[in-house]
């Protein structure tokens, strides 16, 4: 039963696209640029760190990170992100979106810089330091997920809300691309300045001492885009929906949004009091009423994000291993340490440029036309298809004449991940839950995704482990791709638990504009 809708919410829902919308996208999006840069740039430099710190004298292959170390280096940030999503998601609902927003960015700036430093010179000291600061870097990144999504959803209008939230997330594609470009530039400069022979010619000389600066510079560069947006992030006013519905200050909400929308909005204390004191809208996260209203929704957003990130992060973090396995990246022994960084970065940059970035922006273009459900279902379907197409005839793709075909198919899985569930799993949790629980529920959904990312980071590393490197052999790339195809298929099935918020206001989706309703007896309560 529709109740009264605050005029400030109606004005936000009906607002035409204005300059403040684009400012919000850039301010929130630059955080996601930094998030993606920091999370994925580590995969570009792990082989270099293996050469520098784990060189084995007399070995026919360059040094590599031991499986446990590699898993820790790749996974530390994900563990931190998982914790940060839960903590800052909860804090964003308790203290307000804006108050917490700047803290996450400061943490990201500091830890990006310190990730390139180390306490001592031994492998143990360097890797220990790196894992410690990448955990806290991830903790800050984790806060950006629920806060950016919630802020953008509460600022956006009803007609193009999906596109605005997706545009924030699409900056992740530019972050992945940026990591590849920075790595290309830095490795090229160092390779020309400090020339070294391939490993096969001179194993020790192929890794010049100056190569130690390469990975540090690449990781520390992530602090720059974050620092550039801190001032503007602090100037953003609190969202009207938090101020009115959670802080219960309709006058301030109207005043803030009058400045943003440049229209006169009068405060409505009576209406906001009706909404905020409505007993149907005071239930908590662990209440039976939340379970009835949103339990399946939360199960849908958490399960789909969990399954998506198993596949997505496995693909991103270990594409260098897959490309090496099919021979697209030359054997490590034919290159020096810095050249290998360049080759890996070039492969990631091409994939990002040709499939990852376009996929994100296809979602931005079509999400408010096709809807979230159709795009997510389609994305999971094609990810499943292309994974099986890669896995079943895997021997065919390893032939040198078929490498280009493999890369095209592999790129299409990235395209449909981003023109699909990788974007929609971020968008939907910011639209379907009540304002006082919106950031918390988005944080829970995102944390489920990072749990999937950890499965991908740790599991796929061991699954594809090369027996020749002196460690227990894994199940191989082909079997791993088959498993990822099955994971994508499960994600497609779980999509049916997620509602379609396209074209509806946030209050309609969360049912915050309904009168008090006894859901046990299915009877309206008479107010006295």
Coordinates of C-alpha atoms in Angstrom, one line a residue:
X1 CA 0.0 0.0 0.0
X2 CA 1.7 3.1 -1.1
X3 CA 2.0 5.8 1.5
X4 CA 3.4 9.3 1.4
X5 CA 6.6 9.9 -0.6
X6 CA 8.8 12.8 0.5
X7 CA 9.1 15.5 -2.1
X8 CA 12.8 15.5 -1.8
X9 CA 12.8 11.8 -2.9
X10 CA 10.3 12.5 -5.7
X11 CA 12.5 15.4 -6.9
X12 CA 15.6 13.1 -6.9
X13 CA 13.7 10.3 -8.7
X14 CA 12.4 12.7 -11.4
X15 CA 15.5 14.9 -11.8
X16 CA 16.9 15.3 -15.2
X17 CA 20.6 14.2 -15.7
X18 CA 22.6 17.1 -14.4
X19 CA 26.2 18.1 -13.7
X20 CA 26.1 16.8 -10.1
X21 CA 25.3 13.3 -11.5
X22 CA 28.5 13.3 -13.5
X23 CA 30.5 14.7 -10.6
X24 CA 29.2 11.9 -8.3
X25 CA 30.1 9.3 -10.9
X26 CA 33.7 10.7 -11.3
X27 CA 34.2 11.1 -7.5
X28 CA 32.9 7.6 -6.6
X29 CA 34.3 6.1 -9.8
X30 CA 37.9 7.2 -9.2
X31 CA 37.7 5.2 -6.0
X32 CA 36.8 2.2 -8.1
X33 CA 39.6 3.0 -10.5
X34 CA 42.0 2.8 -7.6
X35 CA 40.3 -0.4 -6.2
X36 CA 40.8 -2.3 -9.5
X37 CA 44.3 -0.9 -10.1
X38 CA 45.4 -2.1 -6.6
X39 CA 43.7 -5.4 -6.6
X40 CA 44.8 -6.5 -10.1
X41 CA 48.2 -4.9 -10.5
X42 CA 49.7 -7.5 -8.1
X43 CA 49.2 -10.2 -10.8
X44 CA 51.5 -8.3 -13.1
X45 CA 54.5 -8.4 -10.8
X46 CA 54.3 -11.7 -8.9
X47 CA 56.5 -13.4 -11.5
X48 CA 59.1 -10.6 -11.2
X49 CA 59.1 -11.0 -7.4
X50 CA 59.6 -14.7 -7.8
X51 CA 62.7 -14.1 -9.9
X52 CA 64.1 -11.5 -7.5
X53 CA 63.5 -13.2 -4.2
X54 CA 63.3 -17.0 -5.0
X55 CA 66.1 -17.5 -7.5
X56 CA 67.5 -21.1 -7.3
X57 CA 71.1 -21.3 -8.5
X58 CA 71.5 -23.8 -11.3
X59 CA 67.8 -24.1 -12.0
X60 CA 66.7 -24.3 -15.6
X61 CA 63.7 -22.1 -14.9
X62 CA 63.5 -18.6 -13.3
X63 CA 62.6 -18.4 -9.6
X64 CA 58.9 -18.4 -8.7
X65 CA 56.9 -17.6 -5.6
X66 CA 56.2 -20.8 -3.6
X67 CA 52.5 -21.7 -3.7
X68 CA 51.9 -20.6 -0.1
X69 CA 53.6 -17.2 -0.7
X70 CA 51.9 -16.7 -4.0
X71 CA 48.5 -17.4 -2.5
X72 CA 49.2 -15.0 0.4
X73 CA 50.4 -12.2 -1.9
X74 CA 47.4 -12.6 -4.2
X75 CA 44.8 -13.2 -1.4
X76 CA 45.8 -10.8 1.4
X77 CA 44.0 -7.9 -0.2
X78 CA 40.9 -10.0 -0.8
X79 CA 40.8 -11.0 2.9
X80 CA 41.1 -7.3 3.8
X81 CA 38.5 -6.4 1.3
X82 CA 36.1 -9.0 2.7
X83 CA 36.5 -7.6 6.2
X84 CA 36.3 -4.0 5.0
X85 CA 33.0 -4.6 3.1
X86 CA 31.3 -6.0 6.2
X87 CA 32.7 -3.4 8.6
X88 CA 32.3 -0.2 6.5
X89 CA 29.0 -1.4 5.1
X90 CA 27.7 -1.6 8.7
X91 CA 29.4 1.7 9.7
X92 CA 27.9 3.5 6.6
X93 CA 24.4 2.8 8.0
X94 CA 25.3 3.7 11.5
X95 CA 27.4 6.9 11.0
X96 CA 26.3 8.0 7.5
X97 CA 27.8 7.5 4.1
X98 CA 29.8 10.7 3.9
X99 CA 31.5 10.4 7.3
X100 CA 33.0 7.0 6.5
X101 CA 33.7 7.7 2.8
X102 CA 36.8 9.8 3.3
X103 CA 38.3 7.3 5.8
X104 CA 38.3 4.5 3.3
X105 CA 40.1 6.7 0.8
X106 CA 42.8 7.8 3.3
X107 CA 43.5 4.1 4.1
X108 CA 43.8 3.3 0.4
X109 CA 46.3 6.1 -0.2
X110 CA 48.5 5.2 2.8
X111 CA 48.5 1.5 2.1
X112 CA 49.2 1.9 -1.6
X113 CA 52.4 3.7 -0.8
X114 CA 53.4 1.4 2.0
X115 CA 52.8 -1.7 -0.2
X116 CA 55.9 -0.7 -2.2
X117 CA 58.0 -0.5 1.0
X118 CA 59.4 -3.4 3.0
X119 CA 60.9 -4.0 6.5
X120 CA 64.2 -5.6 5.6
X121 CA 65.6 -7.3 2.5
X122 CA 65.0 -11.0 3.0
X123 CA 62.3 -12.7 1.0
X124 CA 60.3 -13.4 4.2
X125 CA 60.5 -9.7 5.3
X126 CA 59.5 -8.3 1.9
X127 CA 56.6 -10.7 1.4
X128 CA 55.5 -10.3 5.0
X129 CA 55.4 -6.5 4.7
X130 CA 53.6 -6.7 1.4
X131 CA 50.9 -9.0 2.7
X132 CA 50.4 -6.9 5.8
X133 CA 49.9 -3.6 4.0
X134 CA 47.9 -5.3 1.2
X135 CA 45.5 -6.6 3.8
X136 CA 44.9 -3.1 5.1
X137 CA 44.8 -1.8 1.5
X138 CA 42.0 -4.3 0.9
X139 CA 40.3 -3.2 4.1
X140 CA 40.0 0.3 2.7
X141 CA 39.0 -0.9 -0.7
X142 CA 36.3 -3.0 0.9
X143 CA 34.6 0.1 2.3
X144 CA 34.4 1.7 -1.1
X145 CA 32.1 -1.0 -2.5
X146 CA 29.0 -0.5 -0.3
X147 CA 29.5 3.2 0.2
X148 CA 30.0 4.1 -3.5
X149 CA 27.1 2.0 -4.6
X150 CA 24.8 3.3 -1.9
X151 CA 25.7 7.0 -2.4
X152 CA 25.2 6.7 -6.2
X153 CA 21.9 4.9 -5.9
X154 CA 20.6 7.5 -3.4
X155 CA 21.8 10.4 -5.6
X156 CA 20.5 9.1 -8.9
X157 CA 17.2 9.6 -10.6
X158 CA 14.8 6.7 -11.1
X159 CA 15.1 6.6 -14.9
X160 CA 18.8 6.2 -15.3
X161 CA 19.8 5.0 -11.8
X162 CA 21.2 1.7 -13.1
X163 CA 23.4 3.4 -15.7
X164 CA 24.8 5.8 -13.0
X165 CA 25.7 3.0 -10.6
X166 CA 27.1 0.8 -13.4
X167 CA 29.2 3.8 -14.6
X168 CA 30.8 4.0 -11.1
X169 CA 31.6 0.4 -11.3
X170 CA 32.8 0.6 -14.9
X171 CA 35.7 2.7 -13.7
X172 CA 37.1 -0.7 -12.5
X173 CA 37.7 -1.5 -16.1
X174 CA 39.8 1.6 -16.5
X175 CA 41.7 0.7 -13.3
X176 CA 42.6 -2.7 -14.8
X177 CA 43.6 -1.0 -18.0
X178 CA 45.6 1.6 -16.1
X179 CA 47.5 -1.1 -14.2
X180 CA 48.5 -2.6 -17.5
X181 CA 49.6 0.7 -19.1
X182 CA 51.6 1.8 -16.0
X183 CA 53.3 -1.6 -16.0
X184 CA 54.1 -1.3 -19.7
X185 CA 55.6 2.1 -19.3
X186 CA 57.6 1.4 -16.2
X187 CA 59.0 -2.0 -17.4
X188 CA 59.9 -0.5 -20.8
X189 CA 61.8 2.4 -19.2
X190 CA 63.7 0.0 -16.9
X191 CA 64.4 -2.5 -19.7
X192 CA 66.0 0.2 -21.8
X193 CA 67.9 1.8 -19.0
X194 CA 69.2 -1.4 -17.5
X195 CA 69.6 -3.9 -20.3
X196 CA 69.9 -7.5 -19.3
X197 CA 70.3 -10.9 -21.1
X198 CA 67.5 -13.6 -21.2
X199 CA 67.5 -16.1 -18.3
X200 CA 68.7 -18.9 -20.7
X201 CA 71.9 -16.9 -21.4
X202 CA 72.6 -15.6 -17.9
X203 CA 70.3 -16.8 -15.1
X204 CA 71.6 -14.4 -12.5
X205 CA 72.3 -11.5 -14.7
X206 CA 68.8 -11.6 -16.3
X207 CA 67.4 -10.0 -13.1
X208 CA 69.2 -6.7 -12.6
X209 CA 69.2 -5.2 -9.0
X210 CA 67.2 -2.2 -10.3
X211 CA 64.3 -4.6 -11.2
X212 CA 63.4 -4.5 -7.5
X213 CA 62.1 -0.9 -8.0
X214 CA 59.8 -1.9 -10.9
X215 CA 57.2 -3.8 -8.8
X216 CA 57.4 -1.2 -6.0
X217 CA 56.7 1.7 -8.4
X218 CA 53.8 -0.1 -10.1
X219 CA 52.1 -0.8 -6.7
X220 CA 52.7 2.6 -5.2
X221 CA 51.3 4.4 -8.3
X222 CA 47.8 3.4 -7.0
X223 CA 47.9 6.2 -4.4
X224 CA 47.8 8.9 -7.0
X225 CA 44.2 8.7 -8.4
X226 CA 42.9 8.1 -4.8
X227 CA 44.7 11.3 -3.6
X228 CA 43.3 13.3 -6.5
X229 CA 39.7 12.7 -5.4
X230 CA 39.9 13.1 -1.6
X231 CA 39.0 16.8 -1.6
X232 CA 35.9 16.4 -3.8
X233 CA 34.8 13.3 -1.9
X234 CA 34.7 15.4 1.3
X235 CA 32.7 18.2 -0.3
X236 CA 29.8 15.8 -1.2
X237 CA 26.7 16.3 1.0
X238 CA 25.2 13.4 2.9
X239 CA 22.5 11.6 0.8
X240 CA 19.0 12.8 1.4
X241 CA 17.7 9.3 2.0
X242 CA 20.1 8.7 4.8
X243 CA 19.5 12.2 6.3
X244 CA 15.7 11.9 6.2
X245 CA 15.0 8.2 6.8
X246 CA 17.9 7.2 9.0
X247 CA 19.1 10.4 10.7
X248 CA 15.4 11.6 10.6
X249 CA 16.3 15.2 9.7
X250 CA 14.0 16.1 6.8
X251 CA 14.8 19.8 7.0
X252 CA 18.5 19.1 6.4
X253 CA 17.8 16.6 3.6
X254 CA 15.6 19.2 1.8
X255 CA 18.2 21.9 2.3
X256 CA 21.1 19.8 1.0
X257 CA 19.2 18.5 -2.1
X258 CA 17.9 22.0 -2.8
X259 CA 21.5 23.1 -3.3
X260 CA 22.4 20.0 -5.4
X261 CA 19.3 20.1 -7.6
X262 CA 19.1 23.9 -7.6
X263 CA 15.4 23.9 -6.8
X264 CA 13.4 24.9 -3.8
X265 CA 12.3 21.8 -1.7
X266 CA 10.3 22.5 1.4
X267 CA 11.0 20.2 4.4
X268 CA 8.1 17.8 5.4
X269 CA 8.6 16.8 9.0
X270 CA 5.1 15.3 9.2
X271 CA 5.7 13.0 6.3
X272 CA 9.1 11.9 7.3
X273 CA 7.9 11.2 10.8
X274 CA 5.2 9.0 9.4
X275 CA 7.7 7.0 7.4
X276 CA 10.4 6.7 10.0
X277 CA 8.0 5.8 12.8
X278 CA 6.1 3.3 10.8
X279 CA 6.6 0.0 12.6
X280 CA 6.8 -1.9 9.4
X281 CA 10.0 -0.1 8.6
X282 CA 11.8 -0.5 11.9
X283 CA 12.8 -4.2 11.6
X284 CA 16.4 -5.2 11.9
X285 CA 18.7 -7.3 9.8
X286 CA 18.2 -10.4 11.8
X287 CA 14.4 -10.1 12.2
X288 CA 11.7 -12.4 10.9
X289 CA 10.2 -9.5 8.9
X290 CA 13.5 -8.8 7.1
X291 CA 13.7 -12.5 6.4
X292 CA 10.2 -12.5 4.9
X293 CA 10.7 -9.3 2.9
X294 CA 14.3 -9.6 1.8
X295 CA 15.7 -12.9 2.9
X296 CA 15.5 -14.5 -0.6
X297 CA 16.8 -11.2 -2.1
X298 CA 19.9 -11.2 0.1
X299 CA 20.4 -14.9 -0.7
X300 CA 20.2 -14.1 -4.4
X301 CA 22.7 -11.1 -4.2
X302 CA 25.2 -13.0 -2.1
X303 CA 25.1 -16.3 -4.0
X304 CA 25.4 -14.7 -7.5
X305 CA 28.2 -12.4 -6.4
X306 CA 30.0 -15.3 -4.7
X307 CA 29.8 -17.5 -7.8
X308 CA 30.7 -14.7 -10.2
X309 CA 33.8 -13.7 -8.3
X310 CA 35.2 -17.3 -8.2
X311 CA 35.2 -17.2 -12.0
X312 CA 36.0 -13.5 -12.6
X313 CA 39.0 -13.3 -10.2
X314 CA 40.4 -16.6 -11.3
X315 CA 40.4 -15.4 -14.9
X316 CA 41.9 -12.0 -14.0
X317 CA 44.6 -13.0 -11.6
X318 CA 45.8 -16.1 -13.5
X319 CA 45.4 -15.1 -17.1
X320 CA 49.2 -14.8 -17.3
X321 CA 49.5 -18.5 -16.4
X322 CA 46.8 -19.5 -18.9
X323 CA 48.5 -17.4 -21.7
X324 CA 51.8 -19.0 -20.8
X325 CA 50.3 -22.5 -20.9
X326 CA 49.0 -22.0 -24.4
X327 CA 52.2 -20.3 -25.5
X328 CA 50.9 -16.8 -26.1
X329 CA 53.4 -15.4 -23.6
X330 CA 57.0 -16.6 -24.6
X331 CA 58.7 -19.1 -22.2
X332 CA 60.2 -17.3 -19.2
X333 CA 63.7 -18.5 -19.9
X334 CA 63.7 -16.5 -23.2
X335 CA 63.3 -13.2 -21.4
X336 CA 64.9 -11.2 -18.7
X337 CA 62.9 -10.3 -15.6
X338 CA 61.7 -6.9 -16.7
X339 CA 60.8 -8.1 -20.2
X340 CA 58.5 -10.7 -18.7
X341 CA 56.6 -7.9 -16.8
X342 CA 56.2 -6.1 -20.1
X343 CA 54.8 -9.2 -21.9
X344 CA 52.4 -10.0 -19.1
X345 CA 51.2 -6.4 -18.9
X346 CA 50.8 -6.3 -22.7
X347 CA 48.5 -9.3 -22.6
X348 CA 46.4 -7.9 -19.8
X349 CA 46.2 -4.5 -21.4
X350 CA 44.9 -6.0 -24.7
X351 CA 42.3 -8.1 -22.9
X352 CA 41.2 -5.0 -20.9
X353 CA 41.1 -2.8 -24.0
X354 CA 39.3 -5.2 -26.2
X355 CA 36.8 -6.9 -23.9
X356 CA 36.8 -5.8 -20.2
X357 CA 36.3 -2.1 -20.7
X358 CA 33.8 -2.4 -23.6
X359 CA 31.8 -5.0 -21.5
X360 CA 31.4 -2.5 -18.6
X361 CA 30.1 0.3 -20.9
X362 CA 27.7 -2.0 -22.7
X363 CA 26.1 -2.5 -19.3
X364 CA 26.0 1.2 -18.7
X365 CA 24.3 1.7 -22.1
X366 CA 21.7 -1.1 -21.8
X367 CA 21.0 -1.7 -18.1
X368 CA 18.1 0.7 -18.0
X369 CA 16.7 -0.6 -21.3
X370 CA 17.1 -4.4 -20.8
X371 CA 16.9 -4.4 -17.0
X372 CA 19.3 -6.0 -14.5
X373 CA 17.8 -9.5 -14.6
X374 CA 18.2 -10.0 -18.4
X375 CA 21.7 -8.7 -18.5
X376 CA 22.9 -10.9 -15.5
X377 CA 21.2 -14.0 -16.9
X378 CA 22.7 -13.4 -20.4
X379 CA 26.1 -12.8 -18.9
X380 CA 26.2 -16.0 -16.9
X381 CA 24.9 -18.0 -19.8
X382 CA 27.6 -16.8 -22.3
X383 CA 30.3 -17.1 -19.6
X384 CA 29.3 -20.8 -19.2
X385 CA 29.2 -21.4 -22.9
X386 CA 32.7 -19.9 -23.6
X387 CA 34.3 -21.6 -20.6
X388 CA 33.1 -25.0 -21.9
X389 CA 34.2 -24.0 -25.5
X390 CA 37.7 -23.3 -24.1
X391 CA 37.8 -26.4 -21.8
X392 CA 36.4 -29.3 -23.8
X393 CA 38.7 -29.0 -26.8
X394 CA 41.6 -27.6 -24.7
X395 CA 44.2 -29.6 -26.5
X396 CA 43.1 -27.9 -29.8
X397 CA 43.7 -24.4 -28.4
X398 CA 47.2 -25.2 -27.2
X399 CA 48.4 -25.7 -30.8
X400 CA 50.4 -22.6 -31.9
X401 CA 48.1 -22.0 -34.9
X402 CA 45.0 -21.7 -32.6
X403 CA 46.3 -19.3 -30.0
X404 CA 44.5 -16.3 -31.5
X405 CA 41.2 -18.2 -31.3
X406 CA 41.8 -19.1 -27.7
X407 CA 42.5 -15.4 -26.8
X408 CA 39.3 -14.3 -28.6
X409 CA 37.2 -16.9 -26.8
X410 CA 38.9 -16.0 -23.5
X411 CA 38.3 -12.3 -24.1
X412 CA 34.6 -13.0 -24.7
X413 CA 34.2 -14.5 -21.3
X414 CA 35.5 -11.2 -19.9
X415 CA 33.2 -9.2 -22.1
X416 CA 30.1 -11.1 -20.9
X417 CA 31.3 -11.0 -17.3
X418 CA 31.3 -7.3 -17.5
X419 CA 28.3 -6.9 -19.8
X420 CA 26.6 -9.2 -17.3
X421 CA 26.9 -10.2 -13.6
X422 CA 30.1 -8.4 -12.7
X423 CA 28.3 -5.1 -13.1
X424 CA 24.7 -6.2 -12.1
X425 CA 25.8 -7.9 -8.9
X426 CA 27.2 -4.5 -7.8
X427 CA 24.2 -2.5 -8.9
X428 CA 21.2 -4.5 -7.6
X429 CA 22.1 -4.7 -3.8
X430 CA 22.2 -0.8 -3.8
X431 CA 18.6 -0.7 -5.0
X432 CA 16.5 -3.3 -3.2
X433 CA 17.1 -3.0 0.5
X434 CA 15.8 -0.3 3.0
X435 CA 17.9 2.8 3.5
X436 CA 18.9 2.0 7.1
X437 CA 20.2 -1.4 6.0
X438 CA 21.2 -0.6 2.4
X439 CA 24.9 -0.2 3.0
X440 CA 25.1 -3.1 5.3
X441 CA 23.3 -5.5 2.9
X442 CA 25.5 -4.3 0.0
X443 CA 28.5 -4.9 2.2
X444 CA 27.3 -8.4 3.0
X445 CA 26.7 -9.1 -0.7
X446 CA 30.0 -7.7 -1.7
X447 CA 31.8 -9.7 1.0
X448 CA 30.2 -12.9 -0.3
X449 CA 31.8 -11.9 -3.7
X450 CA 35.2 -11.5 -2.1
X451 CA 34.8 -14.9 -0.4
X452 CA 34.4 -16.2 -4.0
X453 CA 37.5 -14.2 -5.0
X454 CA 39.5 -15.9 -2.3
X455 CA 38.3 -19.3 -3.6
X456 CA 39.4 -18.2 -7.0
X457 CA 42.7 -16.8 -5.8
X458 CA 43.7 -19.7 -3.6
X459 CA 41.9 -22.5 -5.3
X460 CA 42.8 -21.8 -8.9
X461 CA 46.5 -21.2 -8.0
X462 CA 46.7 -24.7 -6.6
X463 CA 44.5 -26.2 -9.3
X464 CA 46.8 -25.1 -12.1
X465 CA 50.1 -25.6 -10.2
X466 CA 52.8 -26.9 -12.4
X467 CA 54.3 -30.2 -11.1
X468 CA 57.6 -29.4 -12.9
X469 CA 58.1 -26.4 -10.6
X470 CA 58.8 -28.9 -7.7
X471 CA 55.4 -28.6 -6.0
X472 CA 52.5 -31.0 -6.0
X473 CA 50.7 -30.9 -9.3
X474 CA 47.2 -29.5 -9.6
X475 CA 44.3 -30.6 -11.7
X476 CA 45.4 -28.7 -14.7
X477 CA 44.1 -25.7 -16.7
X478 CA 41.5 -27.8 -18.7
X479 CA 39.8 -29.2 -15.6
X480 CA 39.9 -25.8 -13.9
X481 CA 38.1 -24.2 -16.8
X482 CA 35.5 -26.9 -16.7
X483 CA 34.9 -26.2 -13.1
X484 CA 34.6 -22.5 -13.7
X485 CA 32.0 -23.3 -16.4
X486 CA 30.0 -25.2 -13.8
X487 CA 30.3 -22.3 -11.4
X488 CA 28.9 -19.9 -14.0
X489 CA 26.0 -22.2 -14.7
X490 CA 25.1 -22.2 -10.9
X491 CA 25.3 -18.4 -11.0
X492 CA 22.8 -18.4 -13.8
X493 CA 20.4 -20.5 -11.7
X494 CA 20.8 -18.3 -8.6
X495 CA 19.9 -15.2 -10.7
X496 CA 16.3 -16.2 -10.5
X497 CA 16.4 -15.2 -6.8
X498 CA 17.2 -11.6 -7.6
X499 CA 14.3 -9.1 -8.2
X500 CA 14.2 -6.6 -11.1
X501 CA 14.4 -3.0 -9.7
X502 CA 14.4 -1.3 -13.2
X503 CA 12.1 1.7 -13.4
X504 CA 11.1 1.6 -9.7
X505 CA 12.1 4.0 -6.9
X506 CA 14.3 2.8 -4.1
X507 CA 11.3 3.2 -1.7
X508 CA 9.2 1.0 -3.9
X509 CA 11.8 -1.8 -4.0
X510 CA 12.5 -1.7 -0.3
X511 CA 8.8 -1.2 0.5
X512 CA 9.6 1.8 2.8
X513 CA 6.7 3.8 1.4
X514 CA 4.1 1.2 2.5
X515 CA 1.7 1.6 5.4
X516 CA 2.1 -0.7 8.5
X517 CA 1.2 -4.2 7.4
X518 CA 0.8 -7.3 9.5
X519 CA 2.5 -9.8 7.3
X520 CA 1.6 -12.7 9.6
X521 CA -2.1 -12.3 9.5
X522 CA -2.2 -10.4 6.1
X523 CA -4.3 -7.7 7.6
X524 CA -3.9 -4.0 7.6
X525 CA -3.5 -2.5 11.1
X526 CA -5.8 0.4 11.8
X527 CA -3.9 3.4 13.1
X528 CA -5.5 5.3 15.9

